[in-house]
Coordinates of C-alpha atoms and ligand atoms in Angstrom, one line a residue:
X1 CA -7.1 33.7 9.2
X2 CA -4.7 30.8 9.5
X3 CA -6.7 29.5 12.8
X4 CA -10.0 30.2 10.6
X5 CA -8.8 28.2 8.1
X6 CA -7.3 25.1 9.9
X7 CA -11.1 25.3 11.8
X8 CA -12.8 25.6 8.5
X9 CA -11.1 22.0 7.5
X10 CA -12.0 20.4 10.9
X11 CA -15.1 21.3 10.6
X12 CA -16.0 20.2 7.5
X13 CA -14.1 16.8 7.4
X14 CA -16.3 16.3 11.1
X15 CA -19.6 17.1 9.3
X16 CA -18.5 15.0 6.1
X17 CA -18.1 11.3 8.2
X18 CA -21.1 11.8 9.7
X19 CA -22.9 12.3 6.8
X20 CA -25.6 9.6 5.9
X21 CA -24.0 7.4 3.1
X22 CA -20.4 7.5 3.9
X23 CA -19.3 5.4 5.8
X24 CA -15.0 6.5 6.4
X25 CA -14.4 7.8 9.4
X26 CA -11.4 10.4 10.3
X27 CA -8.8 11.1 12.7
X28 CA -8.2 15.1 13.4
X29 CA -6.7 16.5 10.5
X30 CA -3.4 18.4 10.1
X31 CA -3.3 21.8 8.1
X32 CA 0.2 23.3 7.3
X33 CA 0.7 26.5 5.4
X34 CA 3.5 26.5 2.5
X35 CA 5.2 29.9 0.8
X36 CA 4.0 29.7 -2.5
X37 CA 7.4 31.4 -3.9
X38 CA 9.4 29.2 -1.7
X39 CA 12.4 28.0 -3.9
X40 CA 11.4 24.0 -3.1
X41 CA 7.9 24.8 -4.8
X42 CA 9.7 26.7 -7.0
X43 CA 12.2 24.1 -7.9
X44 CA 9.6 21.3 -8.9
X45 CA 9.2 21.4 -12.4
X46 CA 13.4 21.2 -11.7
X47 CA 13.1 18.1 -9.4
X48 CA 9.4 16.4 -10.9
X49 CA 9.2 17.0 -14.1
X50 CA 9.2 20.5 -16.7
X51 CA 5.3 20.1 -17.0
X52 CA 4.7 20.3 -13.3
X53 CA 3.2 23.1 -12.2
X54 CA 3.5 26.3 -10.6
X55 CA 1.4 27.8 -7.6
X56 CA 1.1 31.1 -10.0
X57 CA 0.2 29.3 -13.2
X58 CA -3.1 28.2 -11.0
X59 CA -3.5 31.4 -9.4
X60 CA -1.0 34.5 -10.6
X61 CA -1.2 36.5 -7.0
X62 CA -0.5 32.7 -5.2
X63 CA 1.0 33.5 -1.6
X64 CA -0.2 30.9 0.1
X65 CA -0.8 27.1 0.1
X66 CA -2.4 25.5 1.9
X67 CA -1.9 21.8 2.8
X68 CA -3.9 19.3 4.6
X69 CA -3.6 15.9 5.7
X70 CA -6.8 14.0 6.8
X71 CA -5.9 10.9 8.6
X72 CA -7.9 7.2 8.2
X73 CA -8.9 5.4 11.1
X74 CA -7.1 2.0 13.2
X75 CA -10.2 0.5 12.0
X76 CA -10.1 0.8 9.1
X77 CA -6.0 0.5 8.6
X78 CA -6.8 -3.3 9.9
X79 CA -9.5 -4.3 7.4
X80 CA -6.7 -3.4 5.0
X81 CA -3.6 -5.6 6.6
X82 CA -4.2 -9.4 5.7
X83 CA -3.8 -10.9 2.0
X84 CA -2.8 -9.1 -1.0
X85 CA -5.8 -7.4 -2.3
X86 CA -7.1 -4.6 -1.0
X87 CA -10.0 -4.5 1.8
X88 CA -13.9 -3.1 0.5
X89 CA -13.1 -0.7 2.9
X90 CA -10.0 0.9 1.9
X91 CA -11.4 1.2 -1.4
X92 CA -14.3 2.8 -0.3
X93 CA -12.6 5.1 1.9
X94 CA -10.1 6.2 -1.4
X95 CA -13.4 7.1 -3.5
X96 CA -15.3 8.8 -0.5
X97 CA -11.8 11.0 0.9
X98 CA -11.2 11.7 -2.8
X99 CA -14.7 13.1 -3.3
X100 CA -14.5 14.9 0.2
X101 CA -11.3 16.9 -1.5
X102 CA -13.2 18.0 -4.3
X103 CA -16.3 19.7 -2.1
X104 CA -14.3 20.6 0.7
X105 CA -11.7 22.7 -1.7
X106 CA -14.4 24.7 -3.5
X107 CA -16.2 25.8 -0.2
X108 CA -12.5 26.4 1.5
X109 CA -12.4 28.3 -2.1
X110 CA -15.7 30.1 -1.3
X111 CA -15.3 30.9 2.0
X112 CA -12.0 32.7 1.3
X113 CA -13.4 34.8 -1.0
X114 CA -16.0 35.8 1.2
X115 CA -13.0 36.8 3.2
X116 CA -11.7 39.0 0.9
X117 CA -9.0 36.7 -0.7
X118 CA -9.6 34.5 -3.6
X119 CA -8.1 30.6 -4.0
X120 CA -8.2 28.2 -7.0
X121 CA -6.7 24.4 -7.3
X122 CA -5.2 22.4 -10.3
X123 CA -7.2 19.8 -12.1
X124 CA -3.5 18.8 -12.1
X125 CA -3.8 17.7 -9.3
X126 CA -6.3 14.5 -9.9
X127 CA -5.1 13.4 -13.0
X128 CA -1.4 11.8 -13.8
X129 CA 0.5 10.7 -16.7
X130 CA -0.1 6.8 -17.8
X131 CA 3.0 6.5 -19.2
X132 CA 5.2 8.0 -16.3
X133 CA 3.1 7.5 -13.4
X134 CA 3.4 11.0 -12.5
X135 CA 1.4 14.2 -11.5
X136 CA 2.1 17.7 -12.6
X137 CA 1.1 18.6 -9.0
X138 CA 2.1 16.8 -6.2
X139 CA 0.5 17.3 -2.8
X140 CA 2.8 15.8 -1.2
X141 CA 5.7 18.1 -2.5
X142 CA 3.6 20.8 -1.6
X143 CA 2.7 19.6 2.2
X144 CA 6.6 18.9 2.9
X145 CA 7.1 22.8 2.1
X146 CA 4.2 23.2 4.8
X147 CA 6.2 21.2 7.5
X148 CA 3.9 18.6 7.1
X149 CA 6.2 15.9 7.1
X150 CA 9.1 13.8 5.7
X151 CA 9.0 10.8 3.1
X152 CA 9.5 7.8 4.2
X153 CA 10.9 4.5 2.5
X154 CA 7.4 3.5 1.5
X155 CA 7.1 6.8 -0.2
X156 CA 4.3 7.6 1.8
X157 CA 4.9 11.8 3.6
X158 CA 4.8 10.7 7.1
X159 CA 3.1 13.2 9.6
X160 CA 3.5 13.7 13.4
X161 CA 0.1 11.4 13.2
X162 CA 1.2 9.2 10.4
X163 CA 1.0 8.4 7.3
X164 CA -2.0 6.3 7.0
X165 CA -4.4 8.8 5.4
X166 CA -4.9 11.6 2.5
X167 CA -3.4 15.1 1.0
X168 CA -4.7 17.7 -0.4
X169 CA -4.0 21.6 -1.2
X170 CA -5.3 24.9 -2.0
X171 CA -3.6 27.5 -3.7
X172 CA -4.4 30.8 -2.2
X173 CA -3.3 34.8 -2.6
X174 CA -4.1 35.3 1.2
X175 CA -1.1 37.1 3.2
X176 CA -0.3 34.6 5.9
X177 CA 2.6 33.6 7.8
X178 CA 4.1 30.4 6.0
X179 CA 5.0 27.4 7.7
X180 CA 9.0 25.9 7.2
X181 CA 9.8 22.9 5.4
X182 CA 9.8 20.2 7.8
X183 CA 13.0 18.6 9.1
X184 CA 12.6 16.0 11.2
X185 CA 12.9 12.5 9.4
X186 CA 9.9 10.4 10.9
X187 CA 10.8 6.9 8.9
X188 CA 12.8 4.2 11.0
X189 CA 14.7 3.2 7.8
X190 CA 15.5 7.0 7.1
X191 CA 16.6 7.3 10.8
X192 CA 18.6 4.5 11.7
X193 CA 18.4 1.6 9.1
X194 CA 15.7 -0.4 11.2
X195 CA 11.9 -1.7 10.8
X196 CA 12.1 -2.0 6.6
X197 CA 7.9 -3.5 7.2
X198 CA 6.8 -1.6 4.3
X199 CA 9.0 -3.7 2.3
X200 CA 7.8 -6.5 4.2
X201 CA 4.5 -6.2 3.7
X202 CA 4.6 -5.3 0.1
X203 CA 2.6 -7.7 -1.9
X204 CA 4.4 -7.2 -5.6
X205 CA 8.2 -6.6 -4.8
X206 CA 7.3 -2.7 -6.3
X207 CA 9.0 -2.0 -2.6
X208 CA 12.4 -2.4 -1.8
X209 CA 15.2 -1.3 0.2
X210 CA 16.6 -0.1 -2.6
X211 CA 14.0 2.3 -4.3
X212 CA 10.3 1.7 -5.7
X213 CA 8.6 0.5 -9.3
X214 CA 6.1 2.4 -9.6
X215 CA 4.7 0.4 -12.6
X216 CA 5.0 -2.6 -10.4
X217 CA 2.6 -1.2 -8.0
X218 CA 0.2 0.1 -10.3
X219 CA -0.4 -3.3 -12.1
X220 CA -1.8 -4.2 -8.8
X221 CA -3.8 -0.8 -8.1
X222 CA -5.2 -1.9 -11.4
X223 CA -6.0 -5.5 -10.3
X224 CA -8.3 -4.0 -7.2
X225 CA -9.4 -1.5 -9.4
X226 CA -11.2 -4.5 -11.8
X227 CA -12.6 -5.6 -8.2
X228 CA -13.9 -2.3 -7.0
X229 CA -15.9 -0.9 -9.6
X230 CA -18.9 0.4 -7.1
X231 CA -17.4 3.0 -5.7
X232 CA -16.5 5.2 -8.2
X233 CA -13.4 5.9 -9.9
X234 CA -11.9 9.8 -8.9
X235 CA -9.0 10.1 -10.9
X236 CA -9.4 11.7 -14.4
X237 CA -7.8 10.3 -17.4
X238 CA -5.3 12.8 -18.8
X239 CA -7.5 15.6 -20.5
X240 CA -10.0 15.3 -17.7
X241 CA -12.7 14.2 -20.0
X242 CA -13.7 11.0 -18.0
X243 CA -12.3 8.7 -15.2
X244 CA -8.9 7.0 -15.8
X245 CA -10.0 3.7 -14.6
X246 CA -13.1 1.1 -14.1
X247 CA -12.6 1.4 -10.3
X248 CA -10.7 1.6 -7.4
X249 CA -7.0 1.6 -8.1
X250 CA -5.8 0.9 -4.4
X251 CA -3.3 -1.3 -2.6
X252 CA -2.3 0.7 0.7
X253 CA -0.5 -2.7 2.0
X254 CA 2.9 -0.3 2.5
X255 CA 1.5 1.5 5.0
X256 CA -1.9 -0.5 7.1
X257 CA 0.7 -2.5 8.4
X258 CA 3.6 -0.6 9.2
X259 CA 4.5 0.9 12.7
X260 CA 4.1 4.6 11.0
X261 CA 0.9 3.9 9.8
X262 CA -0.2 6.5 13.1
X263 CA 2.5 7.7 14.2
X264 CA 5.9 9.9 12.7
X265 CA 9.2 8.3 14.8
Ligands
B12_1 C1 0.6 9.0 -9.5 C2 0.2 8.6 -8.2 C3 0.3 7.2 -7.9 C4 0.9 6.2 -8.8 C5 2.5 6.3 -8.7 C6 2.9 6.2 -7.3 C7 4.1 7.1 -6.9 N1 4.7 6.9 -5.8 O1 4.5 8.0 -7.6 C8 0.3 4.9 -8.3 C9 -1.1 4.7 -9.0 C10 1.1 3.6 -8.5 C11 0.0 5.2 -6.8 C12 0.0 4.3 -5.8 C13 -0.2 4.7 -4.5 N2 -0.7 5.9 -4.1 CO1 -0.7 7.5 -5.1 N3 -0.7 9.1 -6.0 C14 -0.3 9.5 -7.2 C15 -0.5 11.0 -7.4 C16 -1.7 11.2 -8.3 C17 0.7 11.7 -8.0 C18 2.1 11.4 -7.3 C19 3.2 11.8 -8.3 O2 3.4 11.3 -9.3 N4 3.9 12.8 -7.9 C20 5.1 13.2 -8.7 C21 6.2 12.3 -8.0 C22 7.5 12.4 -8.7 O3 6.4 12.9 -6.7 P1 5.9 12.2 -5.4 O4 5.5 10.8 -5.6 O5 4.8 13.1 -4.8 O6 7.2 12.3 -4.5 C23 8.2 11.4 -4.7 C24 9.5 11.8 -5.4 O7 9.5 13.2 -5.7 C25 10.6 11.4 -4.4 N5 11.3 12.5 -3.7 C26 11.1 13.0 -2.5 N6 12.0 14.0 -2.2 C27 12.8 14.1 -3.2 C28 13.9 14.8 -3.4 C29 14.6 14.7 -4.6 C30 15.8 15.6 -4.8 C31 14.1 13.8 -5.7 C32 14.8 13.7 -7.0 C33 13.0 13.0 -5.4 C34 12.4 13.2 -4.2 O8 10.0 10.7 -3.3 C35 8.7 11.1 -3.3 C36 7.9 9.9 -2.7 O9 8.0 8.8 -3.6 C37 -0.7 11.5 -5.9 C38 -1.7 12.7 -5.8 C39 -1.0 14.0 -6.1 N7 -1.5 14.7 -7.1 O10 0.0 14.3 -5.5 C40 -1.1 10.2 -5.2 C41 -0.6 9.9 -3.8 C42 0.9 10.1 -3.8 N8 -0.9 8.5 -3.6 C43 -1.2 8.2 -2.4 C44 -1.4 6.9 -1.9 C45 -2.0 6.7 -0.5 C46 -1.2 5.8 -2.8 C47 -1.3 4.3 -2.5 C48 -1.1 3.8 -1.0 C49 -2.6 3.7 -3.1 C50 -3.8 3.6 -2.2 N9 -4.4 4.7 -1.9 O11 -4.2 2.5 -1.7 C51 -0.1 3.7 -3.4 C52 1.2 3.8 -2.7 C53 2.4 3.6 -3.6 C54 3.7 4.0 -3.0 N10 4.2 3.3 -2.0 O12 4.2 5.1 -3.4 C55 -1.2 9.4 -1.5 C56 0.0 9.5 -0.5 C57 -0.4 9.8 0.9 C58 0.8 9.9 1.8 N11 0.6 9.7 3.0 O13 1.9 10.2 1.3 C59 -1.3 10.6 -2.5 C60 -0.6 11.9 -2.1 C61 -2.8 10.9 -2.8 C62 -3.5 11.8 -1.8 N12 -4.4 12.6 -2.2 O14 -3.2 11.7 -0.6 N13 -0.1 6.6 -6.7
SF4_2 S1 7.4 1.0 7.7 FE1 9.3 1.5 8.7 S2 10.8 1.7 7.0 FE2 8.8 1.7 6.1 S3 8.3 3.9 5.9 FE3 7.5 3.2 7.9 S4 9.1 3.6 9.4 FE4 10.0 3.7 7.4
SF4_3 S1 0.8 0.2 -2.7 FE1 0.9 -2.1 -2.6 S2 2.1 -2.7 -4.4 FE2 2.3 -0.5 -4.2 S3 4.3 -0.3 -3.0 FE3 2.6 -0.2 -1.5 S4 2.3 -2.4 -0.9 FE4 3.6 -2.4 -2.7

């Protein structure tokens, strides 16, 4: 099933770019399987915040998760490099990756259970808290517990192919061999105190050496956000009642121009 799976996702993300109207393209995309009672997933209401959530709050037989990473193009990295707003492109490929997630997860969903198993995500997971800048799910605890990768000084989980792309994950009951926490540090900073171009090439100062503002970065997500209205907007406001935002709320300069954009060190 775990083969099935990881196929299911290729598959779908294959048929999804070349689908008239969207225009994103992908790289292949890496799935990871995480222990849903593993004590890191376990400990995140501990190390994120009490409200986070956990796997069997969403689904009370969780066993599995599963994690995906689904990579963004050279291409389209390099429309995002130059200046300090965001490239068209980038934004569109946010709003098109984010609505891919929401299909692809409720057939994943449906094709489980015509497997036998049943699966179910968090609306957690698309919405975050205005004052905190947090999530009570993040995917990118999640897909470090599936050996996905490591965080790098951008903040961004880097993957053997990078980290220039998007996470997402299912929570499912299925009985499958889990993948280990990954332990192989893939940032240049993390490794050896070199490269630092995230920091560089950070437009607002939100990145430093030193750790990252959070709110400082947002007030520019929000400033391509007022530009990129035609796209859509995918993230829900807190209740999940509507969208949290006229647009687009991007930047991505952290990571189209850094050396781990495609590749983990
Ligand atoms: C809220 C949010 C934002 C906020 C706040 C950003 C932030 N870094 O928290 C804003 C709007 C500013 C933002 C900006 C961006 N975001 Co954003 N965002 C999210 C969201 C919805 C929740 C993240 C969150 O709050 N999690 C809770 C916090 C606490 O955990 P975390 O950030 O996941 O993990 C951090 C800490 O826990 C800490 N950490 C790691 N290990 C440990 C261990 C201990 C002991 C402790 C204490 C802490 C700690 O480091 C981690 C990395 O910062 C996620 C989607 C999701 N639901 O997961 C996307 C997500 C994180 N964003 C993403 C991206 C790509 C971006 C942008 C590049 C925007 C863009 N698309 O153009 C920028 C990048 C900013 C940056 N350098 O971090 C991707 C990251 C992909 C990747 N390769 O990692 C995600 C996962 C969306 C997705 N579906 O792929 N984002
Ligand atoms: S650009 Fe360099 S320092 Fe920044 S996250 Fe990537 S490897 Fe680490
Ligand atoms: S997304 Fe933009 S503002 Fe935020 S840390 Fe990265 S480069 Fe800086």
């Amino acid at each position: 099933m775990r083969e099935q799976i990881k196929q299911f996702i290729e598959s779908y993300v294959s048929d999804y770019q070349d689908r008239e109207g969207i225009t994103t393209k992908y790289g292949h995309p890496l799935i990871g399987f995480a222990d849903a009672y593993h004590p890191y997933i376990q400990k995140l209401p501990e190390l994120i915040g009490s409200s986070h959530e956990l796997p069997q709050n969403v689904l009370p037989d969780a066993r599995i998760i599963v994690a995906y990473f689904v990579p963004f193009t050279k291409e389209l990295a390099a429309s995002n490099r130059a200046g300090t707003m965001a490239s068209p492109e980038w934004a569109r490929a946010y709003e098109e990756t984010n609505a891919l997630f929401a299909e692809l997860n409720e057939a994943l969903i449906e094709y489980i259970r015509a497997n036998a198993g049943h699966a179910g995500v968090t609306p957690k997971a698309v919405t975050f808290y205005q004052d905190s800048l947090v999530s009570d799910w993040s995917h990118r605890h999640i897909a470090y517990a599936a050996g996905l990768g490591t965080f790098g000084l951008n903040n961004m989980l880097i993957t053997e192919e990078g980290c220039c792309g998007r996470f997402s994950t299912v929570i499912t009951n299925l009985k499958l061999e889990p993948d280990a926490p990954a332990d192989h540090e893939r940032c240049l900073f993390k490794k050896n105190g070199s490269c630092g171009a995230c920091v560089k090439n950070c437009p607002t100062g939100a990145l430093t050496k030193e750790g990252y503002d959070r709110f400082k970065c947002y007030a520019l997500c929000r400033e391509n956000a007022k530009i990129y209205t035609e796209f859509g907007s995918s993230y829900t406001n807190e209740d999940g009642t509507g969208a949290n935002s006229v647009g687009s709320e991007v930047c991505g300069k952290c990571v189209t121009g850094s050396p781990c954009a495609f590749r983990g060190f």
